[in-house]
Amino acid sequence: MVDAGNKGLLADSAMIAHGRGEAFDYLLGEVTIESASRAIREAAARLKNAKSPVISVNGNTVVLAGEQLIRVAAVLGCPIEVNLYYRTPERVSGLLAMLREQRERVSHEGGPSDFEGEWGSAVMSVPLIGEDPDFRIAGLEGPRSFCTEEGIGLADLVLVPLEDGDRCGALVNSGKDVIVIDLNPLSRSSLGATVTIVDEVSRSSEVLLGEILRCRRGPAEWDNIVGLRDALSVISDSVGRI
Ligand code: PTJ
C-alpha cells in the first residue's frame, strides 16, 4: 500500500480507509467469521448465476487483492473494471498497468486443481477495462460516475469491494445485484448492498474462488441484515477474547 501510494496509484484517503478496515479486522479476530462464509457462498452462487457479472475495483482493492480477483474473474469469465471514487486518468491507467502485470503473473501459476480448462489462456482472457468510459452510473455526479457500458453499464451483478455508499446505492437503484466486501458492517455500502461479505478483501477473495469452483446451486432467499447483525455481535463479543 505504501509503495503504491508513493507511485500515485492510491487516493489521498486510501490509508485512512485501510486503517479503518484494519481496526474492524482486529475486532473480528482477523478471520473469516461464519456469517461471512455464508455470504461468500451466496455471492458465489449469484456470481455463477449472473448473465453479465463484473468485478469493480478501486486503488486499495487492486493493491490488496488484484491477483485473487483475477483468479475469480478467470473462473467466471468476466471483466474487471477499474472504477474510482477519486478518478484521474493517471490513476486509472496506472492501476490497469498493475492489473496487467498481476494477470501475467497469475497466468503462469498452475491454477486451481478443480478448474476445468486451460488456466493460462483463461487468465489472459480476463478483460481489464475502465480506461475509456462511455457510460455513466445514474444518480451519481462527477468523475466517479464514469464507467464502461460493456462492464458496469450492462452488468446485472457487480462485485464491489471497499465501495463508497453513494455508488453502492446508485448501482442497487439501477436494478443491479450488488455484492460488497467491507470490514465495517455499519458502512452505508454494507447496509445498502444486496449481499455483504464482512471480511478482509484479500482473505475473502481467496475463499470466494474456492466456493465458485465448488458451487452447485443457484441463488437463495437472502436477508442481508442477518449477517450484518452477526458481525456486530462478533465485534461486541471480542471483549470476551481477552
Ligand atoms: O481508489 P478510489 O479513488 O476509488 O478510493 C478508494 C477508497 C477506499 C479510498 C474510497 O472508496 C473510500 O474513501 O472508501 P471509504 O468510504 O473509506 O470506504 C472503504 C470501506 O472499506 C470502509 O468501510 C473500510 O472499513 C473498508 N475497508 C478498508 N480496508 C479494507 C476494507 N474492507 C475490506 N478489506 C479491507 N482490506
GROMACS .gro file of C-alpha atoms and ligand atoms in nm:
model
  278
    1MET     CA    1   0.000   0.000   0.000
    2VAL     CA    2   0.284   0.240   0.088
    3ASP     CA    3   0.469   0.167  -0.237
    4ALA     CA    4   0.150   0.206  -0.441
    5GLY     CA    5   0.073   0.531  -0.258
    6ASN     CA    6   0.420   0.664  -0.339
    7LYS     CA    7   0.362   0.580  -0.705
    8GLY     CA    8   0.043   0.787  -0.705
    9LEU     CA    9  -0.187   0.488  -0.756
   10LEU     CA   10  -0.398   0.539  -0.444
   11ALA     CA   11  -0.646   0.803  -0.332
   12ASP     CA   12  -0.518   1.053  -0.072
   13SER     CA   13  -0.757   0.898   0.179
   14ALA     CA   14  -0.660   0.539   0.094
   15MET     CA   15  -0.462   0.488   0.416
   16ILE     CA   16  -0.745   0.627   0.627
   17ALA     CA   17  -0.979   0.373   0.467
   18HIS     CA   18  -0.717   0.099   0.515
   19GLY     CA   19  -0.663   0.180   0.882
   20ARG     CA   20  -1.036   0.184   0.942
   21GLY     CA   21  -1.056  -0.160   0.783
   22GLU     CA   22  -0.770  -0.294   0.995
   23ALA     CA   23  -0.935  -0.173   1.314
   24PHE     CA   24  -1.252  -0.367   1.229
   25ASP     CA   25  -1.046  -0.670   1.129
   26TYR     CA   26  -0.878  -0.681   1.473
   27LEU     CA   27  -1.220  -0.672   1.634
   28LEU     CA   28  -1.337  -0.957   1.410
   29GLY     CA   29  -1.032  -1.164   1.514
   30GLU     CA   30  -0.867  -1.140   1.168
   31VAL     CA   31  -1.059  -1.445   1.047
   32THR     CA   32  -1.347  -1.510   0.808
   33ILE     CA   33  -1.636  -1.534   1.053
   34GLU     CA   34  -1.916  -1.788   0.996
   35SER     CA   35  -2.171  -1.532   0.869
   36ALA     CA   36  -1.910  -1.402   0.620
   37SER     CA   37  -1.858  -1.760   0.497
   38ARG     CA   38  -2.233  -1.787   0.437
   39ALA     CA   39  -2.231  -1.455   0.249
   40ILE     CA   40  -1.936  -1.574   0.038
   41ARG     CA   41  -2.128  -1.894  -0.055
   42GLU     CA   42  -2.431  -1.685  -0.155
   43ALA     CA   43  -2.208  -1.445  -0.351
   44ALA     CA   44  -2.055  -1.745  -0.534
   45ALA     CA   45  -2.399  -1.875  -0.631
   46ARG     CA   46  -2.509  -1.531  -0.755
   47LEU     CA   47  -2.188  -1.466  -0.947
   48LYS     CA   48  -2.221  -1.804  -1.124
   49ASN     CA   49  -2.587  -1.743  -1.198
   50ALA     CA   50  -2.543  -1.386  -1.330
   51LYS     CA   51  -2.565  -1.323  -1.705
   52SER     CA   52  -2.304  -1.047  -1.715
   53PRO     CA   53  -2.121  -1.009  -1.386
   54VAL     CA   54  -1.836  -0.761  -1.345
   55ILE     CA   55  -1.576  -0.709  -1.074
   56SER     CA   56  -1.534  -0.337  -0.999
   57VAL     CA   57  -1.200  -0.245  -0.840
   58ASN     CA   58  -1.057   0.071  -0.685
   59GLY     CA   59  -0.699   0.155  -0.586
   60ASN     CA   60  -0.695  -0.023  -0.249
   61THR     CA   61  -0.851  -0.337  -0.396
   62VAL     CA   62  -0.605  -0.370  -0.686
   63VAL     CA   63  -0.312  -0.343  -0.446
   64LEU     CA   64  -0.451  -0.574  -0.177
   65ALA     CA   65  -0.641  -0.833  -0.379
   66GLY     CA   66  -0.578  -0.780  -0.752
   67GLU     CA   67  -0.432  -1.127  -0.808
   68GLN     CA   68  -0.705  -1.303  -0.608
   69LEU     CA   69  -0.976  -1.123  -0.805
   70ILE     CA   70  -0.810  -1.201  -1.139
   71ARG     CA   71  -0.835  -1.572  -1.046
   72VAL     CA   72  -1.205  -1.523  -0.964
   73ALA     CA   73  -1.262  -1.341  -1.295
   74ALA     CA   74  -1.079  -1.615  -1.487
   75VAL     CA   75  -1.307  -1.884  -1.344
   76LEU     CA   76  -1.621  -1.676  -1.410
   77GLY     CA   77  -1.504  -1.546  -1.749
   78CYS     CA   78  -1.597  -1.190  -1.650
   79PRO     CA   79  -1.425  -0.850  -1.684
   80ILE     CA   80  -1.252  -0.648  -1.415
   81GLU     CA   81  -1.327  -0.276  -1.436
   82VAL     CA   82  -1.123  -0.002  -1.267
   83ASN     CA   83  -1.384   0.235  -1.126
   84LEU     CA   84  -1.257   0.501  -0.890
   85TYR     CA   85  -1.407   0.735  -0.637
   86TYR     CA   86  -1.122   0.984  -0.689
   87ARG     CA   87  -1.089   0.928  -1.063
   88THR     CA   88  -0.794   1.067  -1.260
   89PRO     CA   89  -0.675   0.933  -1.598
   90GLU     CA   90  -0.326   0.874  -1.450
   91ARG     CA   91  -0.458   0.659  -1.165
   92VAL     CA   92  -0.684   0.456  -1.397
   93SER     CA   93  -0.404   0.379  -1.642
   94GLY     CA   94  -0.155   0.309  -1.360
   95LEU     CA   95  -0.393   0.065  -1.191
   96LEU     CA   96  -0.472  -0.106  -1.523
   97ALA     CA   97  -0.097  -0.147  -1.583
   98MET     CA   98  -0.063  -0.304  -1.237
   99LEU     CA   99  -0.355  -0.539  -1.312
  100ARG     CA  100  -0.193  -0.641  -1.642
  101GLU     CA  101   0.128  -0.733  -1.456
  102GLN     CA  102  -0.074  -0.928  -1.198
  103ARG     CA  103  -0.264  -1.107  -1.476
  104GLU     CA  104   0.062  -1.208  -1.642
  105ARG     CA  105   0.194  -1.350  -1.310
  106VAL     CA  106  -0.129  -1.539  -1.234
  107SER     CA  107  -0.136  -1.688  -1.586
  108HIS     CA  108   0.192  -1.869  -1.512
  109GLU     CA  109   0.058  -2.038  -1.197
  110GLY     CA  110  -0.067  -2.396  -1.202
  111GLY     CA  111  -0.431  -2.289  -1.148
  112PRO     CA  112  -0.683  -2.441  -0.903
  113SER     CA  113  -0.696  -2.824  -0.907
  114ASP     CA  114  -1.073  -2.829  -0.971
  115PHE     CA  115  -1.062  -2.581  -1.261
  116GLU     CA  116  -1.157  -2.738  -1.593
  117GLY     CA  117  -0.984  -2.577  -1.889
  118GLU     CA  118  -0.653  -2.419  -1.978
  119TRP     CA  119  -0.560  -2.189  -1.689
  120GLY     CA  120  -0.312  -1.963  -1.869
  121SER     CA  121  -0.549  -1.872  -2.151
  122ALA     CA  122  -0.848  -1.833  -1.915
  123VAL     CA  123  -0.647  -1.583  -1.710
  124MET     CA  124  -0.509  -1.393  -2.008
  125SER     CA  125  -0.865  -1.368  -2.148
  126VAL     CA  126  -0.987  -1.165  -1.848
  127PRO     CA  127  -1.075  -0.820  -1.992
  128LEU     CA  128  -0.920  -0.536  -1.788
  129ILE     CA  129  -1.134  -0.232  -1.863
  130GLY     CA  130  -1.223   0.116  -1.740
  131GLU     CA  131  -0.980   0.334  -1.932
  132ASP     CA  132  -1.230   0.468  -2.185
  133PRO     CA  133  -1.560   0.529  -2.006
  134ASP     CA  134  -1.861   0.554  -2.236
  135PHE     CA  135  -2.139   0.525  -1.978
  136ARG     CA  136  -2.247   0.691  -1.653
  137ILE     CA  137  -2.390   0.538  -1.339
  138ALA     CA  138  -2.731   0.702  -1.299
  139GLY     CA  139  -2.779   0.906  -0.984
  140LEU     CA  140  -2.410   0.988  -0.930
  141GLU     CA  141  -2.239   1.319  -1.000
  142GLY     CA  142  -1.886   1.393  -1.121
  143PRO     CA  143  -1.596   1.176  -1.242
  144ARG     CA  144  -1.684   0.889  -1.008
  145SER     CA  145  -1.997   0.821  -1.215
  146PHE     CA  146  -1.794   0.732  -1.529
  147CYS     CA  147  -1.787   0.364  -1.623
  148THR     CA  148  -1.795   0.146  -1.932
  149GLU     CA  149  -2.108   0.016  -2.099
  150GLU     CA  150  -1.956  -0.329  -2.160
  151GLY     CA  151  -1.869  -0.359  -1.789
  152ILE     CA  152  -2.065  -0.191  -1.511
  153GLY     CA  153  -2.311  -0.029  -1.755
  154LEU     CA  154  -2.466  -0.353  -1.880
  155ALA     CA  155  -2.384  -0.575  -1.581
  156ASP     CA  156  -2.667  -0.745  -1.394
  157LEU     CA  157  -2.437  -0.808  -1.096
  158VAL     CA  158  -2.144  -0.602  -0.965
  159LEU     CA  159  -1.892  -0.725  -0.709
  160VAL     CA  160  -1.755  -0.408  -0.545
  161PRO     CA  161  -1.505  -0.445  -0.263
  162LEU     CA  162  -1.443  -0.139  -0.037
  163GLU     CA  163  -1.719   0.055  -0.207
  164ASP     CA  164  -1.845   0.404  -0.126
  165GLY     CA  165  -2.202   0.423  -0.005
  166ASP     CA  166  -2.335   0.654  -0.277
  167ARG     CA  167  -2.215   0.437  -0.564
  168CYS     CA  168  -2.343   0.122  -0.397
  169GLY     CA  169  -2.685   0.289  -0.359
  170ALA     CA  170  -2.683   0.410  -0.721
  171LEU     CA  171  -2.596   0.062  -0.852
  172VAL     CA  172  -2.871  -0.100  -0.643
  173ASN     CA  173  -3.118   0.167  -0.761
  174SER     CA  174  -3.032   0.091  -1.122
  175GLY     CA  175  -3.158  -0.264  -1.065
  176LYS     CA  176  -2.829  -0.450  -1.027
  177ASP     CA  177  -2.739  -0.713  -0.771
  178VAL     CA  178  -2.453  -0.562  -0.569
  179ILE     CA  179  -2.211  -0.773  -0.367
  180VAL     CA  180  -1.993  -0.568  -0.132
  181ILE     CA  181  -1.686  -0.677   0.063
  182ASP     CA  182  -1.637  -0.442   0.360
  183LEU     CA  183  -1.493  -0.494   0.708
  184ASN     CA  184  -1.728  -0.231   0.852
  185PRO     CA  185  -2.075  -0.385   0.896
  186LEU     CA  186  -2.219  -0.037   0.956
  187SER     CA  187  -2.088   0.137   0.644
  188ARG     CA  188  -2.352   0.265   0.403
  189SER     CA  189  -2.227   0.019   0.139
  190SER     CA  190  -2.260  -0.272   0.381
  191LEU     CA  191  -2.612  -0.160   0.472
  192GLY     CA  192  -2.716  -0.094   0.112
  193ALA     CA  193  -2.572  -0.396  -0.073
  194THR     CA  194  -2.771  -0.699  -0.184
  195VAL     CA  195  -2.514  -0.931  -0.024
  196THR     CA  196  -2.245  -0.800   0.214
  197ILE     CA  197  -1.934  -1.000   0.294
  198VAL     CA  198  -1.796  -0.857   0.620
  199ASP     CA  199  -1.438  -0.970   0.574
  200GLU     CA  200  -1.096  -0.856   0.460
  201VAL     CA  201  -1.083  -0.823   0.081
  202SER     CA  202  -0.782  -1.047   0.002
  203ARG     CA  203  -0.880  -1.317   0.252
  204SER     CA  204  -1.242  -1.334   0.136
  205SER     CA  205  -1.149  -1.325  -0.235
  206GLU     CA  206  -0.946  -1.643  -0.187
  207VAL     CA  207  -1.236  -1.817  -0.012
  208LEU     CA  208  -1.471  -1.690  -0.285
  209LEU     CA  209  -1.261  -1.856  -0.556
  210GLY     CA  210  -1.293  -2.197  -0.388
  211GLU     CA  211  -1.668  -2.152  -0.335
  212ILE     CA  212  -1.725  -2.060  -0.701
  213LEU     CA  213  -1.537  -2.371  -0.812
  214ARG     CA  214  -1.741  -2.590  -0.572
  215CYS     CA  215  -2.081  -2.418  -0.611
  216ARG     CA  216  -2.359  -2.642  -0.747
  217ARG     CA  217  -2.665  -2.434  -0.650
  218GLY     CA  218  -2.846  -2.119  -0.756
  219PRO     CA  219  -2.913  -1.803  -0.551
  220ALA     CA  220  -3.120  -1.839  -0.233
  221GLU     CA  221  -3.352  -1.606  -0.041
  222TRP     CA  222  -3.115  -1.365   0.130
  223ASP     CA  223  -3.176  -1.139   0.431
  224ASN     CA  224  -2.862  -0.925   0.435
  225ILE     CA  225  -2.929  -0.772   0.777
  226VAL     CA  226  -2.885  -1.111   0.949
  227GLY     CA  227  -2.517  -1.130   0.855
  228LEU     CA  228  -2.453  -0.767   0.948
  229ARG     CA  229  -2.607  -0.823   1.292
  230ASP     CA  230  -2.393  -1.133   1.338
  231ALA     CA  231  -2.075  -0.942   1.251
  232LEU     CA  232  -2.167  -0.674   1.504
  233SER     CA  233  -2.224  -0.936   1.771
  234VAL     CA  234  -1.883  -1.095   1.695
  235ILE     CA  235  -1.729  -0.749   1.735
  236SER     CA  236  -1.906  -0.683   2.065
  237ASP     CA  237  -1.812  -1.032   2.191
  238SER     CA  238  -1.447  -0.961   2.110
  239VAL     CA  239  -1.414  -0.830   2.466
  240GLY     CA  240  -1.461  -1.190   2.581
  241ARG     CA  241  -1.148  -1.295   2.393
  242ILE     CA  242  -0.915  -1.111   2.633
  243PTJ     O1  243  -0.935   0.427  -0.522
  243PTJ     P1  244  -1.055   0.515  -0.503
  243PTJ     O2  245  -1.034   0.654  -0.557
  243PTJ     O3  246  -1.182   0.455  -0.557
  243PTJ     O4  247  -1.077   0.534  -0.343
  243PTJ     C1  248  -1.087   0.416  -0.264
  243PTJ     C2  249  -1.121   0.449  -0.117
  243PTJ     C3  250  -1.124   0.316  -0.042
  243PTJ     C4  251  -1.014   0.540  -0.060
  243PTJ     C5  252  -1.257   0.520  -0.113
  243PTJ     O5  253  -1.355   0.442  -0.178
  243PTJ     C6  254  -1.300   0.548   0.029
  243PTJ     O6  255  -1.271   0.651   0.088
  243PTJ     O7  256  -1.371   0.449   0.084
  243PTJ     P2  257  -1.436   0.456   0.231
  243PTJ     O8  258  -1.559   0.538   0.229
  243PTJ     O9  259  -1.329   0.484   0.331
  243PTJ    O10  260  -1.482   0.306   0.248
  243PTJ     C7  261  -1.393   0.199   0.248
  243PTJ     C8  262  -1.451   0.086   0.331
  243PTJ    O11  263  -1.370  -0.029   0.314
  243PTJ     C9  264  -1.453   0.116   0.482
  243PTJ    O12  265  -1.582   0.079   0.533
  243PTJ    C10  266  -1.345   0.026   0.541
  243PTJ    O13  267  -1.378  -0.023   0.669
  243PTJ    C11  268  -1.341  -0.087   0.441
  243PTJ     N1  269  -1.209  -0.150   0.427
  243PTJ    C12  270  -1.086  -0.091   0.437
  243PTJ     N2  271  -0.989  -0.180   0.413
  243PTJ    C13  272  -1.050  -0.299   0.387
  243PTJ    C14  273  -1.191  -0.280   0.395
  243PTJ     N3  274  -1.278  -0.378   0.372
  243PTJ    C15  275  -1.228  -0.499   0.339
  243PTJ     N4  276  -1.095  -0.526   0.330
  243PTJ    C16  277  -1.003  -0.428   0.352
  243PTJ     N5  278  -0.871  -0.454   0.342
   0.00000   0.00000   0.00000
